[in-house]
PDB file of C-alpha atoms in Angstrom:
ATOM      1  CA  MET A   6       0.000   0.000   0.000  1.00  0.00           C
ATOM      2  CA  THR A   7       1.213   3.494  -0.803  1.00  0.00           C
ATOM      3  CA  LEU A   8       1.339   6.333   1.691  1.00  0.00           C
ATOM      4  CA  THR A   9      -1.234   8.418  -0.161  1.00  0.00           C
ATOM      5  CA  LYS A  10      -3.636   5.458  -0.315  1.00  0.00           C
ATOM      6  CA  ALA A  11      -3.246   4.965   3.428  1.00  0.00           C
ATOM      7  CA  LEU A  12      -3.776   8.674   4.115  1.00  0.00           C
ATOM      8  CA  ILE A  13      -6.579   9.464   1.677  1.00  0.00           C
ATOM      9  CA  GLY A  14      -8.258   6.123   1.165  1.00  0.00           C
ATOM     10  CA  SER A  15     -10.255   7.333  -1.830  1.00  0.00           C
ATOM     11  CA  ASN A  16      -9.473   5.785  -5.187  1.00  0.00           C
ATOM     12  CA  SER A  17     -11.768   8.018  -7.238  1.00  0.00           C
ATOM     13  CA  LEU A  18     -10.729   9.579 -10.525  1.00  0.00           C
ATOM     14  CA  ALA A  19     -11.247  13.054  -9.066  1.00  0.00           C
ATOM     15  CA  THR A  20      -8.907  12.266  -6.162  1.00  0.00           C
ATOM     16  CA  LYS A  21      -6.257  10.899  -8.494  1.00  0.00           C
ATOM     17  CA  GLY A  22      -6.586  13.936 -10.745  1.00  0.00           C
ATOM     18  CA  MET A  23      -6.085  16.260  -7.785  1.00  0.00           C
ATOM     19  CA  MET A  24      -3.050  14.272  -6.668  1.00  0.00           C
ATOM     20  CA  VAL A  25      -1.522  14.536 -10.144  1.00  0.00           C
ATOM     21  CA  LEU A  26      -2.070  18.309 -10.205  1.00  0.00           C
ATOM     22  CA  LEU A  27      -0.686  18.829  -6.706  1.00  0.00           C
ATOM     23  CA  GLY A  28       2.224  16.462  -7.317  1.00  0.00           C
ATOM     24  CA  SER A  29       3.243  18.164 -10.563  1.00  0.00           C
ATOM     25  CA  ALA A  30       2.958  21.580  -8.885  1.00  0.00           C
ATOM     26  CA  PHE A  31       5.151  20.343  -6.014  1.00  0.00           C
ATOM     27  CA  ILE A  32       7.804  19.191  -8.492  1.00  0.00           C
ATOM     28  CA  ALA A  33       7.594  22.458 -10.448  1.00  0.00           C
ATOM     29  CA  LEU A  34       8.151  24.484  -7.265  1.00  0.00           C
ATOM     30  CA  ALA A  35      11.053  22.273  -6.208  1.00  0.00           C
ATOM     31  CA  ALA A  36      12.649  22.738  -9.645  1.00  0.00           C
ATOM     32  CA  GLN A  37      12.880  26.478  -9.004  1.00  0.00           C
ATOM     33  CA  VAL A  38      15.054  25.910  -5.922  1.00  0.00           C
ATOM     34  CA  SER A  39      18.344  25.510  -7.721  1.00  0.00           C
ATOM     35  CA  VAL A  40      22.044  26.153  -7.742  1.00  0.00           C
ATOM     36  CA  PRO A  41      23.176  27.259 -11.217  1.00  0.00           C
ATOM     37  CA  MET A  42      25.783  24.859 -12.600  1.00  0.00           C
ATOM     38  CA  PHE A  43      26.983  24.142 -16.122  1.00  0.00           C
ATOM     39  CA  PRO A  44      25.425  22.413 -17.995  1.00  0.00           C
ATOM     40  CA  VAL A  45      22.845  20.959 -15.573  1.00  0.00           C
ATOM     41  CA  PRO A  46      21.566  22.999 -12.604  1.00  0.00           C
ATOM     42  CA  MET A  47      21.340  21.296  -9.223  1.00  0.00           C
ATOM     43  CA  THR A  48      17.747  21.533  -8.060  1.00  0.00           C
ATOM     44  CA  MET A  49      15.395  20.075  -5.467  1.00  0.00           C
ATOM     45  CA  GLN A  50      13.473  18.555  -8.377  1.00  0.00           C
ATOM     46  CA  THR A  51      14.735  15.007  -7.869  1.00  0.00           C
ATOM     47  CA  LEU A  52      13.879  15.184  -4.161  1.00  0.00           C
ATOM     48  CA  ALA A  53      10.287  16.078  -5.022  1.00  0.00           C
ATOM     49  CA  ILE A  54      10.118  13.401  -7.736  1.00  0.00           C
ATOM     50  CA  MET A  55      11.381  10.755  -5.353  1.00  0.00           C
ATOM     51  CA  ILE A  56       8.822  11.757  -2.710  1.00  0.00           C
ATOM     52  CA  VAL A  57       6.033  11.642  -5.302  1.00  0.00           C
ATOM     53  CA  GLY A  58       7.108   8.198  -6.534  1.00  0.00           C
ATOM     54  CA  LEU A  59       7.503   6.761  -3.036  1.00  0.00           C
ATOM     55  CA  THR A  60       4.130   8.084  -1.879  1.00  0.00           C
ATOM     56  CA  PHE A  61       1.944   7.889  -5.008  1.00  0.00           C
ATOM     57  CA  GLY A  62       2.971   4.466  -6.287  1.00  0.00           C
ATOM     58  CA  SER A  63       4.217   3.421  -9.702  1.00  0.00           C
ATOM     59  CA  ARG A  64       1.352   4.269 -12.040  1.00  0.00           C
ATOM     60  CA  LEU A  65       0.168   7.473 -10.395  1.00  0.00           C
ATOM     61  CA  GLY A  66       3.768   8.576  -9.890  1.00  0.00           C
ATOM     62  CA  ALA A  67       4.532   8.070 -13.579  1.00  0.00           C
ATOM     63  CA  VAL A  68       1.308   9.827 -14.625  1.00  0.00           C
ATOM     64  CA  THR A  69       2.212  12.761 -12.379  1.00  0.00           C
ATOM     65  CA  LEU A  70       5.612  13.064 -14.056  1.00  0.00           C
ATOM     66  CA  LEU A  71       4.067  12.778 -17.514  1.00  0.00           C
ATOM     67  CA  ALA A  72       1.683  15.582 -16.556  1.00  0.00           C
ATOM     68  CA  TYR A  73       4.646  17.622 -15.337  1.00  0.00           C
ATOM     69  CA  LEU A  74       6.472  17.121 -18.634  1.00  0.00           C
ATOM     70  CA  ALA A  75       3.287  17.975 -20.550  1.00  0.00           C
ATOM     71  CA  GLU A  76       3.021  21.215 -18.595  1.00  0.00           C
ATOM     72  CA  GLY A  77       6.574  22.077 -19.617  1.00  0.00           C
ATOM     73  CA  ALA A  78       5.941  21.070 -23.232  1.00  0.00           C
ATOM     74  CA  SER A  79       2.912  23.364 -23.347  1.00  0.00           C
ATOM     75  CA  GLY A  80       5.084  26.330 -22.394  1.00  0.00           C
ATOM     76  CA  LEU A  81       4.553  26.547 -18.651  1.00  0.00           C
ATOM     77  CA  PRO A  82       7.787  27.526 -16.825  1.00  0.00           C
ATOM     78  CA  VAL A  83       7.923  24.407 -14.664  1.00  0.00           C
ATOM     79  CA  PHE A  84      11.531  23.302 -15.210  1.00  0.00           C
ATOM     80  CA  ALA A  85      14.677  24.644 -13.548  1.00  0.00           C
ATOM     81  CA  HIS A  86      15.159  28.407 -13.961  1.00  0.00           C
ATOM     82  CA  GLY A  87      11.618  28.711 -15.341  1.00  0.00           C
ATOM     83  CA  ALA A  88      12.465  26.772 -18.505  1.00  0.00           C
ATOM     84  CA  SER A  89       9.768  25.069 -20.540  1.00  0.00           C
ATOM     85  CA  THR A  90       9.585  23.769 -24.115  1.00  0.00           C
ATOM     86  CA  LEU A  91      13.236  24.340 -25.076  1.00  0.00           C
ATOM     87  CA  ALA A  92      14.366  22.003 -22.282  1.00  0.00           C
ATOM     88  CA  PHE A  93      13.217  19.086 -24.461  1.00  0.00           C
ATOM     89  CA  VAL A  94      15.871  19.787 -27.079  1.00  0.00           C
ATOM     90  CA  GLY A  95      18.715  20.842 -24.812  1.00  0.00           C
ATOM     91  CA  PRO A  96      21.429  18.765 -23.164  1.00  0.00           C
ATOM     92  CA  THR A  97      19.267  18.035 -20.108  1.00  0.00           C
ATOM     93  CA  ALA A  98      16.329  16.437 -21.967  1.00  0.00           C
ATOM     94  CA  GLY A  99      17.503  12.928 -21.122  1.00  0.00           C
ATOM     95  CA  PHE A 100      17.146  13.668 -17.437  1.00  0.00           C
ATOM     96  CA  LEU A 101      13.542  14.750 -18.009  1.00  0.00           C
ATOM     97  CA  ALA A 102      12.755  11.344 -19.514  1.00  0.00           C
ATOM     98  CA  GLY A 103      14.598   9.683 -16.637  1.00  0.00           C
ATOM     99  CA  PHE A 104      12.352  11.450 -14.149  1.00  0.00           C
ATOM    100  CA  VAL A 105       9.329   9.449 -15.333  1.00  0.00           C
ATOM    101  CA  ALA A 106      11.203   6.186 -14.886  1.00  0.00           C
ATOM    102  CA  MET A 107      12.468   7.319 -11.482  1.00  0.00           C
ATOM    103  CA  ALA A 108       8.960   7.972 -10.175  1.00  0.00           C
ATOM    104  CA  PHE A 109       7.587   4.746 -11.639  1.00  0.00           C
ATOM    105  CA  LEU A 110      10.388   2.579 -10.248  1.00  0.00           C
ATOM    106  CA  ALA A 111      10.251   4.254  -6.820  1.00  0.00           C
ATOM    107  CA  GLY A 112       6.528   3.524  -6.634  1.00  0.00           C
ATOM    108  CA  LEU A 113       7.068  -0.034  -7.866  1.00  0.00           C
ATOM    109  CA  ALA A 114       9.688  -0.594  -5.152  1.00  0.00           C
ATOM    110  CA  VAL A 115       7.116   0.457  -2.549  1.00  0.00           C
ATOM    111  CA  GLU A 116       4.426  -1.769  -4.040  1.00  0.00           C
ATOM    112  CA  LYS A 117       6.766  -4.771  -4.151  1.00  0.00           C
ATOM    113  CA  GLY A 118       7.925  -4.220  -0.572  1.00  0.00           C
ATOM    114  CA  ILE A 119      11.508  -3.385  -1.563  1.00  0.00           C
ATOM    115  CA  ALA A 120      11.322   0.177  -0.251  1.00  0.00           C
ATOM    116  CA  ARG A 121      10.264  -0.708   3.274  1.00  0.00           C
ATOM    117  CA  GLY A 122      11.604   1.027   6.362  1.00  0.00           C
ATOM    118  CA  PHE A 123      14.246   3.730   6.302  1.00  0.00           C
ATOM    119  CA  VAL A 124      17.186   1.627   5.062  1.00  0.00           C
ATOM    120  CA  GLY A 125      15.271  -0.042   2.221  1.00  0.00           C
ATOM    121  CA  THR A 126      13.696   3.243   1.167  1.00  0.00           C
ATOM    122  CA  ALA A 127      17.001   5.136   1.304  1.00  0.00           C
ATOM    123  CA  LEU A 128      18.844   2.467  -0.692  1.00  0.00           C
ATOM    124  CA  THR A 129      16.076   2.423  -3.295  1.00  0.00           C
ATOM    125  CA  ALA A 130      16.190   6.203  -3.569  1.00  0.00           C
ATOM    126  CA  ILE A 131      19.987   6.253  -3.916  1.00  0.00           C
ATOM    127  CA  VAL A 132      19.974   3.592  -6.651  1.00  0.00           C
ATOM    128  CA  LEU A 133      17.234   5.388  -8.579  1.00  0.00           C
ATOM    129  CA  SER A 134      19.021   8.712  -8.210  1.00  0.00           C
ATOM    130  CA  ALA A 135      22.026   7.105  -9.899  1.00  0.00           C
ATOM    131  CA  PHE A 136      19.773   5.519 -12.548  1.00  0.00           C
ATOM    132  CA  ILE A 137      18.738   8.854 -14.089  1.00  0.00           C
ATOM    133  CA  TYR A 138      22.321   9.459 -15.180  1.00  0.00           C
ATOM    134  CA  ILE A 139      21.878   6.753 -17.815  1.00  0.00           C
ATOM    135  CA  PRO A 140      19.255   8.537 -19.972  1.00  0.00           C
ATOM    136  CA  GLY A 141      20.662  11.931 -19.006  1.00  0.00           C
ATOM    137  CA  VAL A 142      24.193  11.242 -20.200  1.00  0.00           C
ATOM    138  CA  ALA A 143      23.088   9.107 -23.164  1.00  0.00           C
ATOM    139  CA  TRP A 144      20.930  11.945 -24.491  1.00  0.00           C
ATOM    140  CA  ALA A 145      23.644  14.566 -24.055  1.00  0.00           C
ATOM    141  CA  MET A 146      26.067  12.427 -26.059  1.00  0.00           C
ATOM    142  CA  TRP A 147      23.539  11.238 -28.646  1.00  0.00           C
ATOM    143  CA  ILE A 148      22.000  14.598 -29.548  1.00  0.00           C
ATOM    144  CA  GLY A 149      25.366  15.992 -30.533  1.00  0.00           C
ATOM    145  CA  GLU A 150      26.042  13.109 -32.903  1.00  0.00           C
ATOM    146  CA  VAL A 151      22.569  13.050 -34.449  1.00  0.00           C
ATOM    147  CA  ALA A 152      22.154  16.804 -34.788  1.00  0.00           C
ATOM    148  CA  GLY A 153      25.750  17.327 -35.876  1.00  0.00           C
ATOM    149  CA  LEU A 154      26.376  19.677 -32.966  1.00  0.00           C
ATOM    150  CA  ASP A 155      29.558  20.143 -30.999  1.00  0.00           C
ATOM    151  CA  ALA A 156      28.898  18.178 -27.796  1.00  0.00           C
ATOM    152  CA  ALA A 157      31.899  19.880 -26.188  1.00  0.00           C
ATOM    153  CA  LYS A 158      29.735  22.985 -25.840  1.00  0.00           C
ATOM    154  CA  TRP A 159      27.749  21.248 -23.128  1.00  0.00           C
ATOM    155  CA  GLY A 160      30.508  19.015 -21.787  1.00  0.00           C
ATOM    156  CA  ALA A 161      29.480  15.705 -23.370  1.00  0.00           C
ATOM    157  CA  ASP A 162      32.309  14.994 -25.799  1.00  0.00           C
ATOM    158  CA  SER A 163      34.154  12.442 -23.659  1.00  0.00           C
ATOM    159  CA  PHE A 164      33.677  10.340 -20.541  1.00  0.00           C
ATOM    160  CA  ALA A 165      36.067  12.642 -18.651  1.00  0.00           C
ATOM    161  CA  SER A 166      33.964  15.703 -19.443  1.00  0.00           C
ATOM    162  CA  ILE A 167      30.739  13.829 -18.698  1.00  0.00           C
ATOM    163  CA  TRP A 168      32.114  12.822 -15.332  1.00  0.00           C
ATOM    164  CA  LYS A 169      33.243  16.388 -14.678  1.00  0.00           C
ATOM    165  CA  TRP A 170      30.059  18.209 -15.751  1.00  0.00           C
ATOM    166  CA  TYR A 171      27.186  15.715 -15.496  1.00  0.00           C
ATOM    167  CA  MET A 172      28.060  13.376 -12.651  1.00  0.00           C
ATOM    168  CA  SER A 173      30.674  14.189 -10.025  1.00  0.00           C
ATOM    169  CA  PRO A 174      29.252  17.597  -8.957  1.00  0.00           C
ATOM    170  CA  PHE A 175      25.857  16.020  -8.255  1.00  0.00           C
ATOM    171  CA  LEU A 176      26.603  12.683  -6.585  1.00  0.00           C
ATOM    172  CA  ILE A 177      26.748  13.895  -2.983  1.00  0.00           C
ATOM    173  CA  GLY A 178      23.715  16.127  -3.477  1.00  0.00           C
ATOM    174  CA  ASP A 179      21.715  13.324  -5.085  1.00  0.00           C
ATOM    175  CA  ALA A 180      22.603  10.888  -2.308  1.00  0.00           C
ATOM    176  CA  SER A 181      21.639  13.493   0.298  1.00  0.00           C
ATOM    177  CA  LYS A 182      18.307  14.162  -1.409  1.00  0.00           C
ATOM    178  CA  ALA A 183      17.640  10.425  -1.586  1.00  0.00           C
ATOM    179  CA  VAL A 184      18.202  10.096   2.170  1.00  0.00           C
ATOM    180  CA  ILE A 185      15.998  13.140   2.848  1.00  0.00           C
ATOM    181  CA  ALA A 186      13.215  11.621   0.714  1.00  0.00           C
ATOM    182  CA  ALA A 187      13.503   8.389   2.691  1.00  0.00           C
ATOM    183  CA  LEU A 188      13.360  10.316   5.974  1.00  0.00           C
ATOM    184  CA  VAL A 189      10.267  12.236   4.850  1.00  0.00           C
ATOM    185  CA  VAL A 190       8.385   9.174   3.627  1.00  0.00           C
ATOM    186  CA  THR A 191       9.266   6.804   6.475  1.00  0.00           C
ATOM    187  CA  GLY A 192       8.646   9.603   8.975  1.00  0.00           C
ATOM    188  CA  ALA A 193       5.178  10.150   7.519  1.00  0.00           C
ATOM    189  CA  TRP A 194       4.478   6.402   7.810  1.00  0.00           C
ATOM    190  CA  LYS A 195       5.501   6.470  11.484  1.00  0.00           C
ATOM    191  CA  VAL A 196       3.194   9.407  12.190  1.00  0.00           C
ATOM    192  CA  LEU A 197       0.333   7.634  10.429  1.00  0.00           C
ATOM    193  CA  ASP A 198       0.960   4.379  12.293  1.00  0.00           C
ATOM    194  CA  ALA A 199       1.090   6.255  15.614  1.00  0.00           C
ATOM    195  CA  ARG A 200      -2.261   7.887  14.909  1.00  0.00           C
ATOM    196  CA  LYS A 201      -3.838   4.539  14.028  1.00  0.00           C
ATOM    197  CA  ALA A 202      -2.498   3.019  17.246  1.00  0.00           C
ATOM    198  CA  LYS A 203      -4.323   5.611  19.395  1.00  0.00           C
TER     199      LYS A 203
END
């Protein structure tokens, strides 16, 4: 059972729709809390995505992220630094696609009982935080080749530059955000369990 199901109980379409809207708004707000870095800003976006996935479950988490991406595609300034449509063709587009998978897999881990308790939830969150580097880096390298662009302009022309610009500056932050997400979610479960016990 997911945290939102335990808290809300309702499984109606209206309730799910409201959760998707609130979840995508939460992620959009978190994306605006950022530290400018080249070529990918460090934001609180992945923290919010992880919380949504761990609390909404796989399908609703993925739908929430798809709604978030649709909002950006329609021109709403929901991505880091108020970006929208152009983010889908820039060097960070692969991370956007990875966000959907991150939310889905986080929710699936909860549903399968893998993300249970603080340690299991934290480990799941850390692994999934590392997972988004795969589509993120692959896109940054691929778009340069396909579009005939100079990937060096966004630091994706070699593994050394990818490590320097896309990975190493973010690893500690991503691990920290994963642990914070685990603390938030498992803490909320403890509060809920304590209320039920009264």
